[in-house]
mmCIF file of C-alpha atoms in Angstrom:
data_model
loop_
_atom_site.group_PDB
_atom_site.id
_atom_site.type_symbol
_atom_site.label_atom_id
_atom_site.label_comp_id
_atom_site.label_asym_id
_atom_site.label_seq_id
_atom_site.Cartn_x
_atom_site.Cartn_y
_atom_site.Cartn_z
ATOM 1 C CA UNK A 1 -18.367 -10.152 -29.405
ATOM 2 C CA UNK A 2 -15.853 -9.724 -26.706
ATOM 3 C CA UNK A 3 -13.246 -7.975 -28.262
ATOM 4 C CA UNK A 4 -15.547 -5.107 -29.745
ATOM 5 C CA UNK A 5 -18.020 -4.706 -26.977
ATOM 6 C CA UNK A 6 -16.275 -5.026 -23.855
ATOM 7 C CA UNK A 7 -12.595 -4.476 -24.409
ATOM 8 C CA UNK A 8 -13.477 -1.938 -27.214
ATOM 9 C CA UNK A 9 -10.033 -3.516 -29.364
ATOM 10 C CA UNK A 10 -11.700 -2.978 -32.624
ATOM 11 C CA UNK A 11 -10.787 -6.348 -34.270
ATOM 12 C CA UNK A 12 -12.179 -8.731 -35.741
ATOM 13 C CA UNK A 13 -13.311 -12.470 -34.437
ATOM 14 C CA UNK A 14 -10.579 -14.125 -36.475
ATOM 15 C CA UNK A 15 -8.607 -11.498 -35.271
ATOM 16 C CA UNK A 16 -8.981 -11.728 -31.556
ATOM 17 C CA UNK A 17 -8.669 -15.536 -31.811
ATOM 18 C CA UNK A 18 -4.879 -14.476 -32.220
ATOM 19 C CA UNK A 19 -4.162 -12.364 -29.878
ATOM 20 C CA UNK A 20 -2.392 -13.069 -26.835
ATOM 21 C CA UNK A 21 -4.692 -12.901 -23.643
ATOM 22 C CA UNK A 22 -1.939 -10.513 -21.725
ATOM 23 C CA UNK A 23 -3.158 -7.899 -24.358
ATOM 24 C CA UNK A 24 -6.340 -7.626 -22.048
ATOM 25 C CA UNK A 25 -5.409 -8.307 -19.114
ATOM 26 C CA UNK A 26 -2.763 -7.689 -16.299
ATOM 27 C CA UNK A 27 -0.686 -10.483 -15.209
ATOM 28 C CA UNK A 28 -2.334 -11.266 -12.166
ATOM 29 C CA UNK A 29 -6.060 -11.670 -13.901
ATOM 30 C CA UNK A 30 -4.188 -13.562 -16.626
ATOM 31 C CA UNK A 31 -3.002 -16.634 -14.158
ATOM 32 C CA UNK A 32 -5.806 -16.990 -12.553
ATOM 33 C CA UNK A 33 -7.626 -17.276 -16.337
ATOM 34 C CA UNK A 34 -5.084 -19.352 -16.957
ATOM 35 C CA UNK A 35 -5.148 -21.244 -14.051
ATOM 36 C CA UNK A 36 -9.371 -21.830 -14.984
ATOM 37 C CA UNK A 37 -8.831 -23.019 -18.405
ATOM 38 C CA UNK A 38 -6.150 -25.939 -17.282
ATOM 39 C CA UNK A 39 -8.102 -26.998 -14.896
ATOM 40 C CA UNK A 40 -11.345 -26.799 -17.083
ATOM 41 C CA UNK A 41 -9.245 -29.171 -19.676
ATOM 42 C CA UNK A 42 -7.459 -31.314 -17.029
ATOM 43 C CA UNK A 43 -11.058 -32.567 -15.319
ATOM 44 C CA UNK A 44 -13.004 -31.661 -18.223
ATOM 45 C CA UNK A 45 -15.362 -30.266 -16.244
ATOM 46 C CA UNK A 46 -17.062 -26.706 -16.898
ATOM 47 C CA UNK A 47 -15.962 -23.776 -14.414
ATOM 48 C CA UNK A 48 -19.034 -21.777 -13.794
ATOM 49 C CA UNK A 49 -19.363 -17.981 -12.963
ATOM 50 C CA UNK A 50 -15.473 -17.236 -12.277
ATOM 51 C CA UNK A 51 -14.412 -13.826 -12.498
ATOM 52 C CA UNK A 52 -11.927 -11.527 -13.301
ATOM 53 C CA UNK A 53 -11.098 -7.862 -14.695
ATOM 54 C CA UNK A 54 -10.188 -6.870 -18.189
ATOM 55 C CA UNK A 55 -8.528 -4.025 -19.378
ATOM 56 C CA UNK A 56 -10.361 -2.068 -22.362
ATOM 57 C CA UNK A 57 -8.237 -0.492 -25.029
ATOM 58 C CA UNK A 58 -8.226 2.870 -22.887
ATOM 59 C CA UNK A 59 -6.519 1.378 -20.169
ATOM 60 C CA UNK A 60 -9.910 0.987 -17.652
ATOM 61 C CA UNK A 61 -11.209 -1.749 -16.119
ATOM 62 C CA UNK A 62 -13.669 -3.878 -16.384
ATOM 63 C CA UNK A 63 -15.470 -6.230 -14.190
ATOM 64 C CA UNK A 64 -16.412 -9.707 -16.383
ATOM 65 C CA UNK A 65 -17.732 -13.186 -15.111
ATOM 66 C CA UNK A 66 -17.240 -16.214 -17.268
ATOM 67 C CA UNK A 67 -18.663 -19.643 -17.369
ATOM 68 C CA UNK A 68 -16.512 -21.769 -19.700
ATOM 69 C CA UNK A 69 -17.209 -25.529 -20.541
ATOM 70 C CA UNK A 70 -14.712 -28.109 -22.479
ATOM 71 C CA UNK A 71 -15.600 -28.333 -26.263
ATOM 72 C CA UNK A 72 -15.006 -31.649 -27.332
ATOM 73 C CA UNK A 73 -14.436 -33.451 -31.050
ATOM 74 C CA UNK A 74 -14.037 -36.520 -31.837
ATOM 75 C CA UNK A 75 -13.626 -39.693 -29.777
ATOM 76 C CA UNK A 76 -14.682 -36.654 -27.039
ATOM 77 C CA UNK A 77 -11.585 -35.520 -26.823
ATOM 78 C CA UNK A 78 -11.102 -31.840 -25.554
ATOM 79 C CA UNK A 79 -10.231 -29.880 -28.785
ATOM 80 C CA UNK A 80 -10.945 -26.310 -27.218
ATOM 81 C CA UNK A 81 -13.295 -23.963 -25.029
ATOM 82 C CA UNK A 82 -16.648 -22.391 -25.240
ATOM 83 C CA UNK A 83 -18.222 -20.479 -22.875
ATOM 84 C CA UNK A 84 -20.298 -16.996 -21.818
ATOM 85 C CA UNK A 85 -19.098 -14.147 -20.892
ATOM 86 C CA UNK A 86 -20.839 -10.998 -18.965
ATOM 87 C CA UNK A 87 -19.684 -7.487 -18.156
ATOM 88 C CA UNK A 88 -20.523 -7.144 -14.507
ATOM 89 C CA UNK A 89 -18.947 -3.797 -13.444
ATOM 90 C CA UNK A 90 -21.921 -2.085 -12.613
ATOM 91 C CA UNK A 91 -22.784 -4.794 -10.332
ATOM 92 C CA UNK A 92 -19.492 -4.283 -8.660
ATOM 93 C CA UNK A 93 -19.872 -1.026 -8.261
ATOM 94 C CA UNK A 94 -22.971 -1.780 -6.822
ATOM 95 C CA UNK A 95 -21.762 -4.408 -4.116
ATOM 96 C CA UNK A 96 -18.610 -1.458 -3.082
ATOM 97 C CA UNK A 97 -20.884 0.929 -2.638
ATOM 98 C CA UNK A 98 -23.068 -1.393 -0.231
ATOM 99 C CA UNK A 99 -19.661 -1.977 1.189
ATOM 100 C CA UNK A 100 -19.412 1.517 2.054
ATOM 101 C CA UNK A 101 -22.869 2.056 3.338
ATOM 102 C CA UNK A 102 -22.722 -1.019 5.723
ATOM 103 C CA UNK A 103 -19.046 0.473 6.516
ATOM 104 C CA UNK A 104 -20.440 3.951 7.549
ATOM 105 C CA UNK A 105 -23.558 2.467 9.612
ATOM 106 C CA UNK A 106 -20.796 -0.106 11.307
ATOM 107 C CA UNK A 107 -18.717 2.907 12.305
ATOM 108 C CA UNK A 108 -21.967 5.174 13.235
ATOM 109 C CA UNK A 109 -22.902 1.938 15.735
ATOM 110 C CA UNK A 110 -19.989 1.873 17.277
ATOM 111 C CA UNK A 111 -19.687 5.710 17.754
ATOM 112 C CA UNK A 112 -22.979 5.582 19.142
ATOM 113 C CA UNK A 113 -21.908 2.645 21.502
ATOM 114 C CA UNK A 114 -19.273 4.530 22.640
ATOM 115 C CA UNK A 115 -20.921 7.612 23.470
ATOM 116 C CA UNK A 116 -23.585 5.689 25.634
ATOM 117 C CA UNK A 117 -20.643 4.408 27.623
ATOM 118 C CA UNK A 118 -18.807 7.602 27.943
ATOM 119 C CA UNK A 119 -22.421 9.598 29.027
ATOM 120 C CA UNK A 120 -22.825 6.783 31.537
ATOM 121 C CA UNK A 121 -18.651 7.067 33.035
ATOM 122 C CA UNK A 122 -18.973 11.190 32.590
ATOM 123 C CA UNK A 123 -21.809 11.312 34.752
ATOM 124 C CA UNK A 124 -20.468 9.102 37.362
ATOM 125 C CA UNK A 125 -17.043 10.830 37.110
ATOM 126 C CA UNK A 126 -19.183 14.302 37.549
ATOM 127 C CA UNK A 127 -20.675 12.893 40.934
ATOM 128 C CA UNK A 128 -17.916 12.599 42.073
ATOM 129 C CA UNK A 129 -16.312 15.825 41.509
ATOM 130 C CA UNK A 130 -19.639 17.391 43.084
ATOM 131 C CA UNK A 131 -18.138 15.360 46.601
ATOM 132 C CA UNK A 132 -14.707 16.579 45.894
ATOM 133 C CA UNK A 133 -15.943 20.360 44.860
ATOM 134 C CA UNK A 134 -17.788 20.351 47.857
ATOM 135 C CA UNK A 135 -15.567 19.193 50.853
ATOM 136 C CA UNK A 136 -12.987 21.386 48.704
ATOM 137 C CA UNK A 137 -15.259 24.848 49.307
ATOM 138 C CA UNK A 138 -16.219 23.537 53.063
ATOM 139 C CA UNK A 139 -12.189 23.782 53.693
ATOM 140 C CA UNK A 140 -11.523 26.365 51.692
ATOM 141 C CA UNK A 141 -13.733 28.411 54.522
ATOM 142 C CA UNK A 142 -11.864 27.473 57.394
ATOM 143 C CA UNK A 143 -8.075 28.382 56.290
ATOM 144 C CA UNK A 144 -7.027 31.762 57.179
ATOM 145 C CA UNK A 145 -6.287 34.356 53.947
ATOM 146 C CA UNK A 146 -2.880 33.860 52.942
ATOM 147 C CA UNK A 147 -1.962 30.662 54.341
ATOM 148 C CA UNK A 148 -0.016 27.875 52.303
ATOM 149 C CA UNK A 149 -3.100 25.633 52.689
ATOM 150 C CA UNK A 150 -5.551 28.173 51.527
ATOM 151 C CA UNK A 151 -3.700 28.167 48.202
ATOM 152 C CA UNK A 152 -3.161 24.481 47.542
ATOM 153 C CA UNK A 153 -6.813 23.995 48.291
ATOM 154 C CA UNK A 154 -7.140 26.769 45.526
ATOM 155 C CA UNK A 155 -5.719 24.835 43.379
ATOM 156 C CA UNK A 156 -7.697 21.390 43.856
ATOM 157 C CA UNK A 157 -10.915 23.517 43.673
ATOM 158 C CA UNK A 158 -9.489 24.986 40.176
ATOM 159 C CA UNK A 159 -8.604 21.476 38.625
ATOM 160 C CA UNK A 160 -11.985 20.453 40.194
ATOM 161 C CA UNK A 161 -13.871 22.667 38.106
ATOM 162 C CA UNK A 162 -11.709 21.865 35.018
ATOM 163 C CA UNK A 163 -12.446 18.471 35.746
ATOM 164 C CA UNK A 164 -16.246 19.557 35.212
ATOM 165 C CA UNK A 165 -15.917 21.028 32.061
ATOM 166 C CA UNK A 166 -13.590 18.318 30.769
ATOM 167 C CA UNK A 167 -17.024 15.900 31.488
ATOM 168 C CA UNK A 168 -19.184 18.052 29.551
ATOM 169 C CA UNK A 169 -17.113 17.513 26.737
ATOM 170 C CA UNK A 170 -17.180 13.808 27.167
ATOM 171 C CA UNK A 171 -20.499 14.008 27.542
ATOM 172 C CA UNK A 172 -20.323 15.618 23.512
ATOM 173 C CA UNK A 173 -19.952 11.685 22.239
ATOM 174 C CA UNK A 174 -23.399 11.182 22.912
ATOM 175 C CA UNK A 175 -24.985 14.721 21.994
ATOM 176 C CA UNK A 176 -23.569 17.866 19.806
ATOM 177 C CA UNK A 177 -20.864 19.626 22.051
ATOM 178 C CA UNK A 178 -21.855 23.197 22.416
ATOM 179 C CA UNK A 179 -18.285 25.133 23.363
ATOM 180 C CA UNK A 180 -18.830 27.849 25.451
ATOM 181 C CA UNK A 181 -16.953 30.448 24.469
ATOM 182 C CA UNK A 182 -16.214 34.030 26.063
ATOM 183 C CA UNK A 183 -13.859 36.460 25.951
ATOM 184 C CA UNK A 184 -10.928 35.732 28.723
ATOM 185 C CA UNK A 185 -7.127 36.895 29.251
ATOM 186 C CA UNK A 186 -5.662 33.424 27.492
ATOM 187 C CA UNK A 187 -2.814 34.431 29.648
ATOM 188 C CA UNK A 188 -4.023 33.569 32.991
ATOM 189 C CA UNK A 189 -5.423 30.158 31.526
ATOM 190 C CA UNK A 190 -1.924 29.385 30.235
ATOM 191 C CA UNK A 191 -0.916 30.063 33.691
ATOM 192 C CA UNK A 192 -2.903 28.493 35.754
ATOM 193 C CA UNK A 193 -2.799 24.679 32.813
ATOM 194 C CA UNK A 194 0.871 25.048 33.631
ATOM 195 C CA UNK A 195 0.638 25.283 37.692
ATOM 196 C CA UNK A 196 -1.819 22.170 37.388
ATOM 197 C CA UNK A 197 1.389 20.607 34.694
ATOM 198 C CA UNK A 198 3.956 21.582 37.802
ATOM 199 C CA UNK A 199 2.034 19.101 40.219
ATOM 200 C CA UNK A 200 1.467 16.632 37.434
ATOM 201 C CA UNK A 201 4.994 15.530 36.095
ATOM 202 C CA UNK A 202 7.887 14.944 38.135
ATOM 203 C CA UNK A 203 9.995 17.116 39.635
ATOM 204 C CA UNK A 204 12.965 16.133 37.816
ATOM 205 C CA UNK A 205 11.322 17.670 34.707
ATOM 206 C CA UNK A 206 12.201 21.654 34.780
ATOM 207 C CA UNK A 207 9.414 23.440 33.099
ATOM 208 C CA UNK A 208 10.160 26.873 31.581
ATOM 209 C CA UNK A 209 7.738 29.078 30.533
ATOM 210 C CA UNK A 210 7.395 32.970 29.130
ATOM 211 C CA UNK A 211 4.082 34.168 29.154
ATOM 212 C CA UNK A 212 3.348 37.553 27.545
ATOM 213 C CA UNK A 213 1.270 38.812 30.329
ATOM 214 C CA UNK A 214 -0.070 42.334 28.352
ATOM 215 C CA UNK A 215 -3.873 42.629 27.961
ATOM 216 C CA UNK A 216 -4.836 40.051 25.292
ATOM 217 C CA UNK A 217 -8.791 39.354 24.934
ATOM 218 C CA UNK A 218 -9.709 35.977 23.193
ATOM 219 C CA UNK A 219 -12.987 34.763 22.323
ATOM 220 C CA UNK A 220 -12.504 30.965 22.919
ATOM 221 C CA UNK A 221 -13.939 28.286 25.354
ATOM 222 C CA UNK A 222 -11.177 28.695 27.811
ATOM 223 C CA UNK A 223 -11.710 24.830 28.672
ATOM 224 C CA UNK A 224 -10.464 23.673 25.242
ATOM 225 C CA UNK A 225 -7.527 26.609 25.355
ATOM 226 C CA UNK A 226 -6.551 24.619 28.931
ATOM 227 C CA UNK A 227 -6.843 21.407 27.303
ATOM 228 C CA UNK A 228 -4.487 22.184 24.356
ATOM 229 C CA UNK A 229 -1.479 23.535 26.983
ATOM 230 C CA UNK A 230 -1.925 20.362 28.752
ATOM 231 C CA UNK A 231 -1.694 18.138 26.078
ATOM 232 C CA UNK A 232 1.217 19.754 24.276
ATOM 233 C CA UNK A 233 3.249 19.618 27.592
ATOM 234 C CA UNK A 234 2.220 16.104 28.341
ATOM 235 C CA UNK A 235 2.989 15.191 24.650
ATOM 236 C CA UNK A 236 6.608 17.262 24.910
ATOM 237 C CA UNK A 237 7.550 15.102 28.765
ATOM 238 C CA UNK A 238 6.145 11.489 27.510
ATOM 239 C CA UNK A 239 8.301 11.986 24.309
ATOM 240 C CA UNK A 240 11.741 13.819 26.745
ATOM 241 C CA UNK A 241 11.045 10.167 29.076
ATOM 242 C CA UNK A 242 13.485 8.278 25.992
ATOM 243 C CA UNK A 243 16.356 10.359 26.847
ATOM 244 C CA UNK A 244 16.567 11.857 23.551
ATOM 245 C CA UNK A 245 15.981 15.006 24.110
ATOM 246 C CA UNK A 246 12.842 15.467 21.491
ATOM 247 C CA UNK A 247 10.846 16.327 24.642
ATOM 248 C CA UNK A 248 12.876 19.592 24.759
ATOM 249 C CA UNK A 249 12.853 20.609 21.377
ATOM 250 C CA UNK A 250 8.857 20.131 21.245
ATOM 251 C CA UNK A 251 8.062 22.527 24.463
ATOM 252 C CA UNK A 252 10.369 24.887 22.764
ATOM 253 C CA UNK A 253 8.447 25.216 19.811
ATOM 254 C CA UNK A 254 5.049 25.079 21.746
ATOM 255 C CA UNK A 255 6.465 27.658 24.100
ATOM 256 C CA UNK A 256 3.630 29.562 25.743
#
């Protein structure tokens, strides 16, 4: 019966005909069981396949679906309940684990969807940095060596070709990324992330930095190293724009 092979209460049927429902179930489950039976003996019509969770006498749950129907004596009145009841969990399990799967492909869909559109932006984006590269090289030739000029079109060239490898990471949503890594002084790309910062936020935001500038070889992709400064700085001005000075405290603790 119920009691001995579902909730595992070892009592007997006389027994479990006296015990309060609550003993097997929460409060929640026990309204809406409640709620079932009125309304079963209010219309007097059966409730078919309703379901709800009991606890066994370990404390787990269980899964159960019920179809209950008025039992009636004489002069048909309603005189008490009969009904079937099934233990359902592993069908439950069943149905969250479908859940899941249909989850996971959802989210694999999307991702997909999303790395088609970035491939197809990246590769205009890179076209146009080709242009930009370009023109950037044919000026770079006429400027004479040393001039002001030369070195700010130094500089466009450099966050050109950082622009470049930024796309080829973009370009990772829609195929494995591949870092290419080498060994570099991390230094001089800490240097040169925080020049590109200078030009980037505004002037009334003082940067200062202290670079150890001894020989230090890391084997990194010096792309993602670039990426990191310029996030942490951009993260440490957005977050100094409230006034509250938490800006401050974060480039401190991220200082190069």
């Amino acid at each position: 019966n119920l009691a001995t092979e579902i909730t595992n209460f070892n009592v007997t049927k006389e027994d479990m005909q006296g015990m309060n429902y609550r003993t097997y179930m929460d409060e929640e489950n026990a309204q809406k069981v409640f709620k079932t039976f009125h309304d079963v003996f209010i219309t007097g019509k059966p409730a078919k396949a309703f379901g709800w969770e009991l606890m066994k006498k370990d404390g787990t749950r269980v899964h159960v679906e019920a179809s209950v129907s008025p039992l009636r004596g004489p002069q048909e009145t309603i005189v008490g309940f009969q009904g079937i009841v099934a233990d359902i969990t592993d069908r439950k399990e069943a149905e969250r684990e479908r859940d899941r799967y249909e989850m996971r492909l959802f989210q694999a869909q999307k991702m997909e969807a999303i790395g088609t559109l970035a491939s197809g932006v990246a590769h205009d984006f890179n076209n146009m940095l080709s242009g930009i590269l370009g023109y950037g090289e044919l000026i770079k030739r006429e400027l004479p060596e040393g001039s002001r000029s030369l070195a700010y079109c130094e500089q466009i060239i450099g966050a050109g070709m950082r622009a470049r490898e930024l796309v080829r990471q973009i370009l990772s949503f829609s195929r494995v990324y591949q870092a290419q890594r080498e060994h570099i002084r991390v230094h001089l790309v800490v240097e040169e992330a925080l020049k590109l910062l200078r030009a980037t936020i505004p002037t009334t935001i003082e940067i200062q930095s202290t670079v150890d500038a001894s020989p230090c070889m890391v084997y990194c992709d010096p792309t993602e190293i670039h990426q990191i400064v310029m996030n942490l700085c951009t993260n440490a001005f957005q977050a100094m724009a409230g006034g509250n000075g938490m800006g401050r405290d974060l480039a401190r603790r991220y200082q190069a």
